[in-house]
PDB file of C-alpha atoms in Angstrom:
ATOM      1  CA  GLN A 138     -43.955  86.114 152.628  1.00  0.00           C
ATOM      2  CA  VAL A 139     -41.367  86.605 155.353  1.00  0.00           C
ATOM      3  CA  GLN A 140     -42.891  87.039 158.779  1.00  0.00           C
ATOM      4  CA  LEU A 141     -40.839  88.787 161.444  1.00  0.00           C
ATOM      5  CA  VAL A 142     -41.743  88.535 165.109  1.00  0.00           C
ATOM      6  CA  GLN A 143     -40.335  91.080 167.503  1.00  0.00           C
ATOM      7  CA  THR A 144     -39.826  90.661 171.223  1.00  0.00           C
ATOM      8  CA  GLY A 145     -38.368  92.858 173.893  1.00  0.00           C
ATOM      9  CA  GLY A 146     -38.886  96.523 174.534  1.00  0.00           C
ATOM     10  CA  GLY A 147     -40.879  98.107 177.306  1.00  0.00           C
ATOM     11  CA  LEU A 148     -40.371 100.830 179.877  1.00  0.00           C
ATOM     12  CA  VAL A 149     -36.931 101.681 181.223  1.00  0.00           C
ATOM     13  CA  GLN A 150     -35.402 104.578 183.104  1.00  0.00           C
ATOM     14  CA  ALA A 151     -32.901 106.862 181.460  1.00  0.00           C
ATOM     15  CA  GLY A 152     -29.476 105.258 181.493  1.00  0.00           C
ATOM     16  CA  GLY A 153     -30.944 101.791 181.396  1.00  0.00           C
ATOM     17  CA  SER A 154     -30.663  99.113 178.750  1.00  0.00           C
ATOM     18  CA  LEU A 155     -32.940  96.924 176.682  1.00  0.00           C
ATOM     19  CA  ARG A 156     -32.638  94.162 174.123  1.00  0.00           C
ATOM     20  CA  LEU A 157     -34.907  93.897 171.127  1.00  0.00           C
ATOM     21  CA  SER A 158     -35.081  90.699 169.133  1.00  0.00           C
ATOM     22  CA  CYS A 159     -36.426  89.895 165.700  1.00  0.00           C
ATOM     23  CA  ALA A 160     -37.038  86.289 164.710  1.00  0.00           C
ATOM     24  CA  THR A 161     -38.366  84.436 161.717  1.00  0.00           C
ATOM     25  CA  SER A 162     -38.824  80.919 160.473  1.00  0.00           C
ATOM     26  CA  GLU A 163     -37.747  81.951 156.983  1.00  0.00           C
ATOM     27  CA  ARG A 164     -34.783  79.808 155.935  1.00  0.00           C
ATOM     28  CA  THR A 165     -33.287  82.486 153.686  1.00  0.00           C
ATOM     29  CA  PHE A 166     -33.018  84.901 156.617  1.00  0.00           C
ATOM     30  CA  SER A 167     -29.279  84.393 156.923  1.00  0.00           C
ATOM     31  CA  THR A 168     -28.791  85.651 153.374  1.00  0.00           C
ATOM     32  CA  SER A 169     -30.681  88.903 153.979  1.00  0.00           C
ATOM     33  CA  PRO A 170     -29.639  92.175 155.551  1.00  0.00           C
ATOM     34  CA  VAL A 171     -31.747  93.161 158.538  1.00  0.00           C
ATOM     35  CA  GLY A 172     -32.376  96.653 159.761  1.00  0.00           C
ATOM     36  CA  TRP A 173     -33.913  98.328 162.763  1.00  0.00           C
ATOM     37  CA  PHE A 174     -35.936 101.491 162.396  1.00  0.00           C
ATOM     38  CA  ARG A 175     -37.838 103.580 164.894  1.00  0.00           C
ATOM     39  CA  GLN A 176     -40.698 106.011 164.784  1.00  0.00           C
ATOM     40  CA  ALA A 177     -41.446 108.540 167.488  1.00  0.00           C
ATOM     41  CA  PRO A 178     -44.862 110.243 167.697  1.00  0.00           C
ATOM     42  CA  GLY A 179     -45.207 112.868 165.004  1.00  0.00           C
ATOM     43  CA  LYS A 180     -41.921 111.952 163.358  1.00  0.00           C
ATOM     44  CA  ASP A 181     -40.852 109.975 160.348  1.00  0.00           C
ATOM     45  CA  ARG A 182     -39.600 106.445 160.672  1.00  0.00           C
ATOM     46  CA  GLU A 183     -35.822 106.564 160.822  1.00  0.00           C
ATOM     47  CA  PHE A 184     -33.033 104.077 160.331  1.00  0.00           C
ATOM     48  CA  VAL A 185     -31.325 102.996 163.549  1.00  0.00           C
ATOM     49  CA  ALA A 186     -28.955 100.166 162.685  1.00  0.00           C
ATOM     50  CA  GLY A 187     -28.498  97.410 160.179  1.00  0.00           C
ATOM     51  CA  ILE A 188     -26.507  94.261 159.644  1.00  0.00           C
ATOM     52  CA  GLY A 189     -25.589  92.698 156.359  1.00  0.00           C
ATOM     53  CA  ARG A 190     -25.730  89.071 155.388  1.00  0.00           C
ATOM     54  CA  ARG A 191     -23.000  86.714 156.452  1.00  0.00           C
ATOM     55  CA  THR A 192     -20.282  86.135 153.860  1.00  0.00           C
ATOM     56  CA  THR A 193     -17.122  84.055 153.752  1.00  0.00           C
ATOM     57  CA  TRP A 194     -15.107  87.027 155.003  1.00  0.00           C
ATOM     58  CA  SER A 195     -17.590  88.706 157.337  1.00  0.00           C
ATOM     59  CA  GLU A 196     -20.198  87.797 159.900  1.00  0.00           C
ATOM     60  CA  GLY A 197     -22.247  90.647 158.543  1.00  0.00           C
ATOM     61  CA  MET A 198     -21.161  94.248 158.199  1.00  0.00           C
ATOM     62  CA  THR A 199     -22.924  96.633 160.517  1.00  0.00           C
ATOM     63  CA  TYR A 200     -24.003 100.212 160.146  1.00  0.00           C
ATOM     64  CA  TYR A 201     -25.424 102.608 162.720  1.00  0.00           C
ATOM     65  CA  ARG A 202     -27.028 105.983 162.769  1.00  0.00           C
ATOM     66  CA  ASP A 203     -24.325 108.323 164.048  1.00  0.00           C
ATOM     67  CA  SER A 204     -26.102 109.208 167.271  1.00  0.00           C
ATOM     68  CA  MET A 205     -26.429 105.561 168.227  1.00  0.00           C
ATOM     69  CA  LYS A 206     -23.203 103.900 167.259  1.00  0.00           C
ATOM     70  CA  ASP A 207     -21.745 104.102 170.764  1.00  0.00           C
ATOM     71  CA  ARG A 208     -24.890 102.915 172.508  1.00  0.00           C
ATOM     72  CA  PHE A 209     -26.571 100.392 170.232  1.00  0.00           C
ATOM     73  CA  THR A 210     -25.241  97.061 169.012  1.00  0.00           C
ATOM     74  CA  ILE A 211     -26.837  94.951 166.327  1.00  0.00           C
ATOM     75  CA  SER A 212     -25.996  91.275 166.002  1.00  0.00           C
ATOM     76  CA  ARG A 213     -27.369  88.236 164.290  1.00  0.00           C
ATOM     77  CA  ASP A 214     -27.657  84.586 165.264  1.00  0.00           C
ATOM     78  CA  ASP A 215     -28.322  82.835 162.004  1.00  0.00           C
ATOM     79  CA  ALA A 216     -28.587  79.448 163.698  1.00  0.00           C
ATOM     80  CA  LYS A 217     -31.690  80.815 165.429  1.00  0.00           C
ATOM     81  CA  ASN A 218     -32.819  83.083 162.580  1.00  0.00           C
ATOM     82  CA  THR A 219     -32.706  85.991 165.000  1.00  0.00           C
ATOM     83  CA  VAL A 220     -31.302  89.497 165.012  1.00  0.00           C
ATOM     84  CA  HIS A 221     -30.820  91.451 168.229  1.00  0.00           C
ATOM     85  CA  LEU A 222     -30.547  95.117 168.971  1.00  0.00           C
ATOM     86  CA  ASP A 223     -28.882  95.785 172.298  1.00  0.00           C
ATOM     87  CA  MET A 224     -29.381  99.301 173.580  1.00  0.00           C
ATOM     88  CA  ILE A 225     -27.531 100.835 176.510  1.00  0.00           C
ATOM     89  CA  SER A 226     -27.443 104.289 178.082  1.00  0.00           C
ATOM     90  CA  LEU A 227     -30.943 104.897 176.866  1.00  0.00           C
ATOM     91  CA  LYS A 228     -32.258 108.445 176.732  1.00  0.00           C
ATOM     92  CA  PRO A 229     -35.804 109.806 176.770  1.00  0.00           C
ATOM     93  CA  GLU A 230     -35.357 110.786 173.130  1.00  0.00           C
ATOM     94  CA  ASP A 231     -34.934 107.110 172.285  1.00  0.00           C
ATOM     95  CA  THR A 232     -38.623 106.645 173.066  1.00  0.00           C
ATOM     96  CA  ALA A 233     -40.316 105.303 169.949  1.00  0.00           C
ATOM     97  CA  VAL A 234     -41.842 102.289 168.325  1.00  0.00           C
ATOM     98  CA  TYR A 235     -39.006 100.136 167.024  1.00  0.00           C
ATOM     99  CA  TYR A 236     -39.364  97.992 163.929  1.00  0.00           C
ATOM    100  CA  CYS A 237     -37.148  95.312 162.485  1.00  0.00           C
ATOM    101  CA  ALA A 238     -37.097  94.861 158.754  1.00  0.00           C
ATOM    102  CA  CYS A 239     -35.649  92.309 156.370  1.00  0.00           C
ATOM    103  CA  ALA A 240     -34.309  93.011 152.919  1.00  0.00           C
ATOM    104  CA  ALA A 241     -34.497  90.617 150.004  1.00  0.00           C
ATOM    105  CA  PRO A 242     -32.127  87.629 150.034  1.00  0.00           C
ATOM    106  CA  LEU A 243     -28.613  88.272 148.721  1.00  0.00           C
ATOM    107  CA  THR A 244     -29.003  92.047 148.955  1.00  0.00           C
ATOM    108  CA  TYR A 245     -25.523  93.502 149.156  1.00  0.00           C
ATOM    109  CA  GLY A 246     -24.421  95.717 152.005  1.00  0.00           C
ATOM    110  CA  VAL A 247     -26.662  97.350 154.586  1.00  0.00           C
ATOM    111  CA  PRO A 248     -29.638  99.197 153.133  1.00  0.00           C
ATOM    112  CA  LYS A 249     -30.603 102.294 155.060  1.00  0.00           C
ATOM    113  CA  THR A 250     -33.909 103.357 153.579  1.00  0.00           C
ATOM    114  CA  ARG A 251     -37.368 102.012 154.253  1.00  0.00           C
ATOM    115  CA  GLU A 252     -37.949 101.269 150.599  1.00  0.00           C
ATOM    116  CA  ASP A 253     -35.145  98.697 150.606  1.00  0.00           C
ATOM    117  CA  TYR A 254     -36.934  96.519 153.143  1.00  0.00           C
ATOM    118  CA  PRO A 255     -40.024  94.696 151.932  1.00  0.00           C
ATOM    119  CA  TYR A 256     -40.629  92.742 155.147  1.00  0.00           C
ATOM    120  CA  TRP A 257     -41.390  94.289 158.529  1.00  0.00           C
ATOM    121  CA  GLY A 258     -41.977  93.213 162.084  1.00  0.00           C
ATOM    122  CA  GLN A 259     -45.008  94.276 164.073  1.00  0.00           C
ATOM    123  CA  GLY A 260     -43.186  96.985 166.006  1.00  0.00           C
ATOM    124  CA  THR A 261     -42.454  97.202 169.692  1.00  0.00           C
ATOM    125  CA  GLN A 262     -42.719 100.166 172.029  1.00  0.00           C
ATOM    126  CA  VAL A 263     -39.651 101.431 173.838  1.00  0.00           C
ATOM    127  CA  THR A 264     -40.302 104.095 176.445  1.00  0.00           C
ATOM    128  CA  VAL A 265     -37.461 105.749 178.320  1.00  0.00           C
ATOM    129  CA  SER A 266     -38.469 107.769 181.344  1.00  0.00           C
ATOM    130  CA  SER A 267     -36.413 110.673 182.626  1.00  0.00           C
TER     131      SER A 267
END
């Protein structure tokens, strides 16, 4: 069972920035795509960003929800078994609980649906005030 521990988040004013981190002790982490999702009150959980596993020709392809690609950056530090989500220019509509999720080892590409991620972090609240 892969356990993911999230840190970061909190309260920030509109226009501010935050970093979310997702860490694990699982040694196969570097071979798994990792995604970030978010869920606002009364809404479905939605895909935010994802990063694929490292390969010989790529440090991990990335994919973003269209509305976030200019403001959010996902990165991975496989030496520390950690994935980060850096968020800038935050807006009140970014307020949600953010979850990291890990796909199965050797999964190709960047899955974008919840069903593709069997392992989930505990969630962390991000609140953006206007």
